[in-house]
mmCIF file of C-alpha atoms and ligand atoms in Angstrom:
data_model
loop_
_atom_site.group_PDB
_atom_site.id
_atom_site.type_symbol
_atom_site.label_atom_id
_atom_site.label_comp_id
_atom_site.label_asym_id
_atom_site.label_seq_id
_atom_site.Cartn_x
_atom_site.Cartn_y
_atom_site.Cartn_z
ATOM 1 C CA MET A 1 -40.726 35.456 -33.647
ATOM 2 C CA GLY A 2 -43.294 36.819 -36.169
ATOM 3 C CA VAL A 3 -43.326 33.429 -38.053
ATOM 4 C CA LEU A 4 -43.831 31.448 -34.847
ATOM 5 C CA LEU A 5 -46.660 33.673 -33.785
ATOM 6 C CA PHE A 6 -48.183 33.201 -37.261
ATOM 7 C CA LEU A 7 -47.904 29.377 -37.029
ATOM 8 C CA PHE A 8 -49.372 29.482 -33.547
ATOM 9 C CA LEU A 9 -52.317 31.426 -34.744
ATOM 10 C CA ILE A 10 -52.867 29.185 -37.728
ATOM 11 C CA LYS A 11 -52.676 26.071 -35.455
ATOM 12 C CA THR A 12 -55.110 27.501 -32.975
ATOM 13 C CA LYS A 13 -57.454 28.509 -35.828
ATOM 14 C CA LEU A 14 -57.241 25.020 -37.354
ATOM 15 C CA GLY A 15 -57.868 23.371 -33.986
ATOM 16 C CA MET A 16 -60.845 25.517 -33.175
ATOM 17 C CA LYS A 17 -64.305 23.906 -33.282
ATOM 18 C CA ARG A 18 -66.666 25.667 -35.661
ATOM 19 C CA VAL A 19 -70.219 26.313 -34.628
ATOM 20 C CA LEU A 20 -72.764 27.105 -37.404
ATOM 21 C CA ILE A 21 -75.594 29.424 -36.374
ATOM 22 C CA ALA A 22 -78.112 28.637 -39.200
ATOM 23 C CA THR A 23 -81.272 30.614 -38.891
ATOM 24 C CA GLU A 24 -83.623 31.204 -41.809
ATOM 25 C CA LYS A 25 -85.466 33.549 -39.377
ATOM 26 C CA PRO A 26 -82.513 35.320 -37.710
ATOM 27 C CA PHE A 27 -81.917 36.042 -34.083
ATOM 28 C CA ALA A 28 -82.032 39.693 -32.990
ATOM 29 C CA SER A 29 -78.584 41.293 -33.598
ATOM 30 C CA SER A 30 -78.116 41.906 -29.894
ATOM 31 C CA ALA A 31 -78.596 38.148 -29.307
ATOM 32 C CA ILE A 32 -76.137 37.365 -32.052
ATOM 33 C CA SER A 33 -73.473 39.567 -30.343
ATOM 34 C CA GLN A 34 -73.912 37.668 -27.114
ATOM 35 C CA ILE A 35 -74.021 34.167 -28.663
ATOM 36 C CA THR A 36 -70.883 34.838 -30.711
ATOM 37 C CA ARG A 37 -69.092 36.347 -27.648
ATOM 38 C CA VAL A 38 -69.744 33.184 -25.519
ATOM 39 C CA LEU A 39 -68.441 31.039 -28.292
ATOM 40 C CA ARG A 40 -65.310 33.174 -29.132
ATOM 41 C CA GLU A 41 -64.454 33.617 -25.421
ATOM 42 C CA THR A 42 -64.415 29.810 -24.996
ATOM 43 C CA GLY A 43 -62.312 29.222 -28.049
ATOM 44 C CA TYR A 44 -65.098 28.243 -30.594
ATOM 45 C CA GLU A 45 -65.425 29.793 -33.967
ATOM 46 C CA PRO A 46 -68.928 31.033 -34.833
ATOM 47 C CA VAL A 47 -70.103 30.747 -38.462
ATOM 48 C CA LEU A 48 -73.216 32.728 -39.359
ATOM 49 C CA LEU A 49 -75.703 31.676 -41.961
ATOM 50 C CA GLU A 50 -78.760 33.903 -41.623
ATOM 51 C CA LYS A 51 -81.841 34.460 -43.793
ATOM 52 C CA TYR A 52 -80.746 31.706 -46.238
ATOM 53 C CA GLN A 53 -82.920 31.374 -49.238
ATOM 54 C CA SER A 54 -82.207 27.787 -50.314
ATOM 55 C CA LYS A 55 -81.378 24.450 -48.709
ATOM 56 C CA SER A 56 -78.139 24.261 -50.744
ATOM 57 C CA GLU A 57 -76.759 27.191 -48.837
ATOM 58 C CA LEU A 58 -77.413 25.287 -45.603
ATOM 59 C CA LEU A 59 -75.860 22.009 -47.099
ATOM 60 C CA ILE A 60 -72.597 23.901 -47.932
ATOM 61 C CA ALA A 61 -72.508 25.723 -44.576
ATOM 62 C CA VAL A 62 -72.864 22.517 -42.540
ATOM 63 C CA SER A 63 -70.239 20.602 -44.383
ATOM 64 C CA ASN A 64 -67.332 21.554 -42.141
ATOM 65 C CA VAL A 65 -68.825 22.451 -38.714
ATOM 66 C CA ASP A 66 -68.586 20.598 -35.433
ATOM 67 C CA ALA A 67 -71.941 21.856 -34.004
ATOM 68 C CA MET A 68 -74.852 23.914 -35.106
ATOM 69 C CA ILE A 69 -77.506 26.144 -33.533
ATOM 70 C CA VAL A 70 -80.873 26.282 -35.337
ATOM 71 C CA ARG A 71 -84.354 27.609 -34.683
ATOM 72 C CA SER A 72 -87.218 26.094 -36.780
ATOM 73 C CA ASP A 73 -84.674 25.265 -39.512
ATOM 74 C CA LEU A 74 -85.157 21.869 -41.059
ATOM 75 C CA VAL A 75 -82.398 19.449 -40.045
ATOM 76 C CA ASP A 76 -83.240 16.377 -42.012
ATOM 77 C CA ARG A 77 -81.337 13.387 -43.378
ATOM 78 C CA GLU A 78 -79.883 15.459 -46.266
ATOM 79 C CA VAL A 79 -78.538 18.055 -43.913
ATOM 80 C CA LEU A 80 -77.177 15.535 -41.475
ATOM 81 C CA ASP A 81 -75.491 13.560 -44.322
ATOM 82 C CA ALA A 82 -73.958 16.762 -45.603
ATOM 83 C CA ALA A 83 -72.583 17.557 -42.107
ATOM 84 C CA VAL A 84 -69.637 15.170 -41.989
ATOM 85 C CA ASN A 85 -68.040 16.598 -38.833
ATOM 86 C CA LEU A 86 -71.180 17.362 -37.000
ATOM 87 C CA LYS A 87 -71.394 16.059 -33.321
ATOM 88 C CA LEU A 88 -74.125 18.291 -31.857
ATOM 89 C CA VAL A 89 -77.288 20.112 -33.023
ATOM 90 C CA VAL A 90 -78.874 22.568 -30.556
ATOM 91 C CA ARG A 91 -82.418 23.712 -31.362
ATOM 92 C CA ALA A 92 -82.441 27.193 -29.671
ATOM 93 C CA GLY A 93 -86.003 26.798 -28.538
ATOM 94 C CA ALA A 94 -88.485 24.152 -27.228
ATOM 95 C CA GLY A 95 -89.936 22.240 -30.193
ATOM 96 C CA TYR A 96 -87.440 20.024 -32.049
ATOM 97 C CA ASP A 97 -89.944 18.540 -34.559
ATOM 98 C CA ASN A 98 -87.795 20.169 -37.204
ATOM 99 C CA VAL A 99 -84.824 17.908 -36.501
ATOM 100 C CA ASP A 100 -84.686 14.279 -37.554
ATOM 101 C CA THR A 101 -83.623 13.087 -34.068
ATOM 102 C CA ASP A 102 -83.672 9.348 -34.874
ATOM 103 C CA TYR A 103 -81.383 9.716 -37.906
ATOM 104 C CA ALA A 104 -79.154 12.014 -35.956
ATOM 105 C CA ARG A 105 -78.811 9.334 -33.231
ATOM 106 C CA GLU A 106 -78.016 6.749 -35.966
ATOM 107 C CA LYS A 107 -75.199 9.096 -37.070
ATOM 108 C CA SER A 108 -74.003 9.595 -33.445
ATOM 109 C CA VAL A 109 -75.061 13.233 -33.573
ATOM 110 C CA VAL A 110 -76.451 14.531 -30.279
ATOM 111 C CA VAL A 111 -79.582 16.739 -30.504
ATOM 112 C CA MET A 112 -80.551 19.136 -27.661
ATOM 113 C CA ASN A 113 -83.121 21.851 -27.154
ATOM 114 C CA THR A 114 -83.133 24.776 -24.718
ATOM 115 C CA PRO A 115 -86.345 24.158 -22.775
ATOM 116 C CA GLY A 116 -87.986 27.173 -21.053
ATOM 117 C CA GLN A 117 -85.636 29.798 -22.547
ATOM 118 C CA ASN A 118 -88.221 31.408 -24.879
ATOM 119 C CA SER A 119 -91.415 30.448 -23.036
ATOM 120 C CA ASN A 120 -92.194 33.860 -21.628
ATOM 121 C CA ALA A 121 -92.146 35.386 -25.108
ATOM 122 C CA VAL A 122 -94.608 32.781 -26.455
ATOM 123 C CA ALA A 123 -96.772 33.120 -23.339
ATOM 124 C CA GLU A 124 -97.050 36.900 -23.726
ATOM 125 C CA LEU A 125 -98.072 36.373 -27.438
ATOM 126 C CA ALA A 126 -100.772 33.835 -26.388
ATOM 127 C CA ILE A 127 -102.269 36.504 -23.949
ATOM 128 C CA GLY A 128 -101.822 39.140 -26.602
ATOM 129 C CA LEU A 129 -103.866 37.020 -29.017
ATOM 130 C CA ALA A 130 -106.515 36.347 -26.351
ATOM 131 C CA ILE A 131 -106.869 40.177 -25.864
ATOM 132 C CA TYR A 132 -106.990 40.693 -29.592
ATOM 133 C CA GLY A 133 -109.690 38.010 -29.997
ATOM 134 C CA VAL A 134 -111.878 39.098 -26.948
ATOM 135 C CA ARG A 135 -111.649 42.738 -28.143
ATOM 136 C CA GLU A 136 -113.029 41.785 -31.581
ATOM 137 C CA PHE A 137 -109.730 42.270 -33.369
ATOM 138 C CA PHE A 138 -109.649 45.918 -32.412
ATOM 139 C CA SER A 139 -112.249 46.515 -34.944
ATOM 140 C CA GLY A 140 -114.213 49.030 -32.849
ATOM 141 C CA LYS A 141 -116.966 46.606 -32.184
ATOM 142 C CA SER A 142 -117.938 46.056 -28.511
ATOM 143 C CA GLY A 143 -115.733 43.303 -27.143
ATOM 144 C CA GLY A 144 -115.195 41.620 -23.826
ATOM 145 C CA GLU A 145 -112.588 41.374 -21.088
ATOM 146 C CA LEU A 146 -110.361 38.614 -19.900
ATOM 147 C CA ARG A 147 -111.057 39.300 -16.239
ATOM 148 C CA GLY A 148 -113.577 36.779 -14.857
ATOM 149 C CA ARG A 149 -113.289 34.515 -17.922
ATOM 150 C CA THR A 150 -111.991 30.914 -17.766
ATOM 151 C CA LEU A 151 -108.801 30.094 -19.521
ATOM 152 C CA GLY A 152 -108.168 26.468 -20.421
ATOM 153 C CA LEU A 153 -104.576 25.420 -20.814
ATOM 154 C CA HIS A 154 -104.217 22.455 -23.158
ATOM 155 C CA GLY A 155 -100.900 21.102 -21.824
ATOM 156 C CA TYR A 156 -98.804 22.368 -18.910
ATOM 157 C CA GLY A 157 -95.175 22.857 -20.042
ATOM 158 C CA TYR A 158 -93.011 25.903 -19.683
ATOM 159 C CA VAL A 159 -95.110 28.168 -21.958
ATOM 160 C CA ALA A 160 -98.423 27.187 -20.324
ATOM 161 C CA ARG A 161 -96.934 27.871 -16.831
ATOM 162 C CA ASN A 162 -96.108 31.419 -17.999
ATOM 163 C CA VAL A 163 -99.501 31.931 -19.497
ATOM 164 C CA HIS A 164 -100.919 30.734 -16.084
ATOM 165 C CA ARG A 165 -98.871 33.323 -14.280
ATOM 166 C CA ILE A 166 -99.880 36.188 -16.511
ATOM 167 C CA ALA A 167 -103.543 35.102 -16.713
ATOM 168 C CA ARG A 168 -103.946 35.090 -12.987
ATOM 169 C CA ALA A 169 -102.777 38.763 -12.889
ATOM 170 C CA PHE A 170 -105.547 39.508 -15.409
ATOM 171 C CA GLY A 171 -108.073 37.955 -12.952
ATOM 172 C CA MET A 172 -108.840 34.914 -15.091
ATOM 173 C CA LYS A 173 -109.792 31.581 -13.728
ATOM 174 C CA VAL A 174 -107.283 29.111 -15.003
ATOM 175 C CA ILE A 175 -107.885 25.388 -15.596
ATOM 176 C CA VAL A 176 -105.676 22.787 -17.289
ATOM 177 C CA TYR A 177 -105.651 19.441 -18.976
ATOM 178 C CA THR A 178 -102.345 17.639 -18.680
ATOM 179 C CA ARG A 179 -101.278 14.044 -18.443
ATOM 180 C CA TYR A 180 -97.650 14.586 -17.526
ATOM 181 C CA SER A 181 -97.629 17.679 -15.273
ATOM 182 C CA LYS A 182 -100.562 16.927 -12.971
ATOM 183 C CA SER A 183 -98.726 17.198 -9.704
ATOM 184 C CA GLN A 184 -97.021 20.523 -10.794
ATOM 185 C CA ALA A 185 -100.471 21.972 -11.821
ATOM 186 C CA THR A 186 -102.278 20.836 -8.632
ATOM 187 C CA ALA A 187 -99.310 22.127 -6.502
ATOM 188 C CA GLU A 188 -99.890 25.485 -8.146
ATOM 189 C CA GLY A 189 -103.540 25.489 -7.256
ATOM 190 C CA LEU A 190 -104.819 24.675 -10.670
ATOM 191 C CA GLU A 191 -107.884 22.568 -11.322
ATOM 192 C CA VAL A 192 -106.933 19.712 -13.702
ATOM 193 C CA THR A 193 -109.825 18.428 -15.769
ATOM 194 C CA GLY A 194 -110.477 14.780 -16.231
ATOM 195 C CA SER A 195 -110.411 14.968 -20.047
ATOM 196 C CA LEU A 196 -109.492 17.203 -22.875
ATOM 197 C CA GLU A 197 -113.234 17.393 -23.790
ATOM 198 C CA GLU A 198 -114.022 18.737 -20.350
ATOM 199 C CA LEU A 199 -111.373 21.384 -20.626
ATOM 200 C CA TYR A 200 -112.781 22.655 -23.921
ATOM 201 C CA ALA A 201 -116.367 22.564 -22.501
ATOM 202 C CA LEU A 202 -115.432 24.633 -19.433
ATOM 203 C CA SER A 203 -113.213 27.327 -21.050
ATOM 204 C CA ASP A 204 -113.961 30.698 -22.534
ATOM 205 C CA VAL A 205 -110.484 30.830 -23.941
ATOM 206 C CA VAL A 206 -108.430 27.710 -24.775
ATOM 207 C CA SER A 207 -104.661 28.061 -25.293
ATOM 208 C CA ILE A 208 -102.838 25.125 -26.850
ATOM 209 C CA HIS A 209 -99.405 24.270 -25.406
ATOM 210 C CA VAL A 210 -98.484 20.679 -26.412
ATOM 211 C CA PRO A 211 -95.601 19.582 -28.592
ATOM 212 C CA ALA A 212 -96.006 18.107 -32.109
ATOM 213 C CA ARG A 213 -95.399 14.600 -30.930
ATOM 214 C CA GLY A 214 -97.171 11.350 -30.161
ATOM 215 C CA GLU A 215 -100.770 11.639 -28.883
ATOM 216 C CA HIS A 216 -100.766 15.417 -29.323
ATOM 217 C CA ILE A 217 -100.689 15.167 -33.206
ATOM 218 C CA LYS A 218 -104.160 16.213 -34.388
ATOM 219 C CA SER A 219 -105.503 16.113 -30.808
ATOM 220 C CA VAL A 220 -107.537 19.294 -31.408
ATOM 221 C CA SER A 221 -110.080 17.409 -33.398
ATOM 222 C CA MET A 222 -113.847 17.723 -34.024
ATOM 223 C CA ALA A 223 -114.487 15.339 -31.118
ATOM 224 C CA VAL A 224 -112.893 17.937 -28.815
ATOM 225 C CA LEU A 225 -113.711 21.191 -30.547
ATOM 226 C CA LYS A 226 -117.521 20.319 -30.579
ATOM 227 C CA HIS A 227 -117.541 20.891 -26.814
ATOM 228 C CA LEU A 228 -116.361 24.550 -27.053
ATOM 229 C CA LYS A 229 -118.633 27.062 -25.338
ATOM 230 C CA GLU A 230 -120.524 29.675 -27.263
ATOM 231 C CA ASP A 231 -118.205 32.583 -28.306
ATOM 232 C CA ALA A 232 -115.137 30.634 -27.258
ATOM 233 C CA ILE A 233 -111.685 31.735 -28.393
ATOM 234 C CA LEU A 234 -109.020 29.176 -29.457
ATOM 235 C CA ILE A 235 -105.346 30.249 -29.378
ATOM 236 C CA ASN A 236 -102.601 28.256 -31.044
ATOM 237 C CA THR A 237 -99.040 29.253 -30.380
ATOM 238 C CA ALA A 238 -97.802 25.606 -30.557
ATOM 239 C CA ARG A 239 -97.787 23.795 -33.870
ATOM 240 C CA LYS A 240 -100.190 23.247 -36.759
ATOM 241 C CA GLU A 241 -99.670 19.521 -36.475
ATOM 242 C CA VAL A 242 -101.521 19.358 -33.096
ATOM 243 C CA VAL A 243 -104.674 20.578 -34.802
ATOM 244 C CA ASN A 244 -106.761 18.396 -37.137
ATOM 245 C CA GLU A 245 -107.017 21.226 -39.718
ATOM 246 C CA ASP A 246 -109.724 19.648 -41.848
ATOM 247 C CA GLU A 247 -111.924 19.085 -38.814
ATOM 248 C CA LEU A 248 -111.141 22.631 -37.540
ATOM 249 C CA CYS A 249 -112.436 23.976 -40.863
ATOM 250 C CA ALA A 250 -115.498 21.768 -40.636
ATOM 251 C CA PHE A 251 -116.055 22.971 -37.094
ATOM 252 C CA MET A 252 -115.634 26.625 -38.038
ATOM 253 C CA ALA A 253 -118.168 26.258 -40.820
ATOM 254 C CA GLN A 254 -120.728 25.081 -38.177
ATOM 255 C CA ARG A 255 -119.814 27.525 -35.487
ATOM 256 C CA ASN A 256 -119.429 31.157 -36.511
ATOM 257 C CA ASP A 257 -119.393 32.257 -32.916
ATOM 258 C CA VAL A 258 -115.941 30.788 -32.307
ATOM 259 C CA LYS A 259 -112.629 32.578 -33.037
ATOM 260 C CA TYR A 260 -109.292 30.923 -33.939
ATOM 261 C CA LEU A 261 -106.153 32.938 -33.482
ATOM 262 C CA SER A 262 -102.910 31.284 -34.341
ATOM 263 C CA ASP A 263 -99.119 31.997 -34.567
ATOM 264 C CA ILE A 264 -98.986 29.221 -37.212
ATOM 265 C CA THR A 265 -100.738 29.665 -40.512
ATOM 266 C CA PRO A 266 -102.675 26.448 -41.264
ATOM 267 C CA ASP A 267 -102.408 24.672 -44.571
ATOM 268 C CA CYS A 268 -106.091 25.488 -45.128
ATOM 269 C CA ALA A 269 -105.543 29.256 -44.719
ATOM 270 C CA ALA A 270 -107.304 29.883 -48.046
ATOM 271 C CA VAL A 271 -110.558 28.244 -46.665
ATOM 272 C CA PHE A 272 -110.293 30.616 -43.685
ATOM 273 C CA ALA A 273 -109.871 33.615 -45.992
ATOM 274 C CA GLU A 274 -112.824 32.568 -48.125
ATOM 275 C CA LYS A 275 -115.296 31.452 -45.464
ATOM 276 C CA PHE A 276 -114.377 32.631 -41.996
ATOM 277 C CA ALA A 277 -113.486 36.326 -42.279
ATOM 278 C CA GLY A 278 -113.807 38.141 -39.015
ATOM 279 C CA HIS A 279 -113.434 34.950 -37.041
ATOM 280 C CA TYR A 280 -109.724 34.316 -37.230
ATOM 281 C CA TYR A 281 -106.268 35.807 -37.159
ATOM 282 C CA PHE A 282 -102.934 34.371 -38.237
ATOM 283 C CA THR A 283 -99.567 36.153 -37.531
ATOM 284 C CA PRO A 284 -97.760 36.873 -40.819
ATOM 285 C CA LYS A 285 -94.883 34.499 -39.697
ATOM 286 C CA LYS A 286 -94.267 32.577 -36.558
ATOM 287 C CA ILE A 287 -93.405 35.336 -34.033
ATOM 288 C CA GLY A 288 -93.999 33.659 -30.615
ATOM 289 C CA ALA A 289 -90.278 33.525 -29.726
ATOM 290 C CA GLN A 290 -89.294 36.555 -31.881
ATOM 291 C CA THR A 291 -88.172 38.861 -29.067
ATOM 292 C CA GLN A 292 -84.695 40.145 -28.238
ATOM 293 C CA GLU A 293 -84.997 38.509 -24.785
ATOM 294 C CA ALA A 294 -86.119 35.104 -26.049
ATOM 295 C CA ASN A 295 -83.476 35.129 -28.773
ATOM 296 C CA THR A 296 -80.729 35.971 -26.235
ATOM 297 C CA ASN A 297 -81.939 33.498 -23.685
ATOM 298 C CA ALA A 298 -82.291 30.574 -26.154
ATOM 299 C CA GLY A 299 -79.232 31.442 -28.218
ATOM 300 C CA VAL A 300 -76.850 32.013 -25.252
ATOM 301 C CA ALA A 301 -78.175 28.772 -23.631
ATOM 302 C CA ALA A 302 -77.466 26.905 -26.943
ATOM 303 C CA ALA A 303 -73.936 28.260 -27.074
ATOM 304 C CA GLU A 304 -73.303 27.408 -23.464
ATOM 305 C CA GLN A 305 -74.711 23.897 -23.933
ATOM 306 C CA ILE A 306 -72.276 23.431 -26.824
ATOM 307 C CA VAL A 307 -69.296 24.443 -24.784
ATOM 308 C CA GLY A 308 -70.537 22.192 -21.880
ATOM 309 C CA PHE A 309 -70.901 19.335 -24.261
ATOM 310 C CA PHE A 310 -67.462 19.528 -25.824
ATOM 311 C CA GLU A 311 -65.571 20.563 -22.659
ATOM 312 C CA LYS A 312 -67.309 18.306 -20.054
ATOM 313 C CA GLY A 313 -69.438 15.858 -21.982
ATOM 314 C CA ASP A 314 -72.598 17.462 -20.591
ATOM 315 C CA GLU A 315 -75.644 16.020 -22.274
ATOM 316 C CA THR A 316 -78.317 17.399 -19.888
ATOM 317 C CA PHE A 317 -80.659 18.647 -22.553
ATOM 318 C CA ARG A 318 -80.220 15.851 -24.985
ATOM 319 C CA VAL A 319 -83.513 14.837 -26.673
ATOM 320 C CA ASN A 320 -82.360 11.897 -28.763
ATOM 321 C CA LYS A 321 -80.888 9.462 -26.181
HETATM 322 C C1 3PG B 1 -90.079 26.869 -30.096
HETATM 323 O O1 3PG B 1 -90.416 25.723 -30.364
HETATM 324 O O2 3PG B 1 -89.202 27.132 -29.277
HETATM 325 C C2 3PG B 1 -90.909 28.027 -30.681
HETATM 326 O O3 3PG B 1 -91.818 27.541 -31.533
HETATM 327 C C3 3PG B 1 -89.999 29.079 -31.398
HETATM 328 O O4 3PG B 1 -89.613 28.783 -32.671
HETATM 329 P P1 3PG B 1 -88.697 29.705 -33.484
HETATM 330 O O5 3PG B 1 -87.340 29.663 -32.884
HETATM 331 O O6 3PG B 1 -88.758 29.177 -34.836
HETATM 332 O O7 3PG B 1 -89.258 31.105 -33.405
#
């Protein structure tokens, strides 16, 4: 009887699909408990690789897993080649620019994200940065207030929609420039500007909410920035790739009334430190989605999507069709 039970357990263990949770920037521990519970209760074996220091650790860890959950972790050709059993990558979050989605498709690996799950956390940070900027970085200098100011949303995805909700409660006037969510924005009573230039020209605070893809890459360029109002505040909780950083630096050199607050340190951070002190702030690392709630929402959604994919073939959130 004991031997039979042992064999049954071995068989079950061998048949279990393994799900790697690979996070260089770990989820909150309460989120990990919930993610691993969802996986275990549905017969999946979670494998944790947190705070890894080198890519080689990731290459070893992916070699024998069926699925993986990542955050901003790089899933490139080398990682996909090392992952010989991999069928599914779920980016627990919105932006999947860290995953080579085309190569994954070539290798028949499905890639998904978890849209909307961490958007409130990022939106709250965007508003927090706006307050920090308008209050002169809490320096003691006289600042301003958000109430009555115009907030321009560059893009209208899940994060921007949450920023809109919060900004309205602050008494801000909110306007937006969007190509893809115009009807949603107008249905919510938002004024949609005819161009990005117009958005930047009309806003006291601009908050960037576009993905690092296609026409959005370097869309925050001198041609757009030059329209910013006097004393404008530019908030970036999206990606550095959407900003033309050389042109941003050139613009900041011309306009010492403008402030740039970002959750993503630009490549030209040294130029900011040397020339624009008192006009910028960068978080020490990307913290937009770094809340227990966001980690739990995105991580549990990722685990559930993995189960749905293997058990029912559900590809709802696939991004590399
Ligand atoms: C996202 O794309 O969802 C956010 O940028 C969060 O990224 P993170 O999981 O690396 O914090």
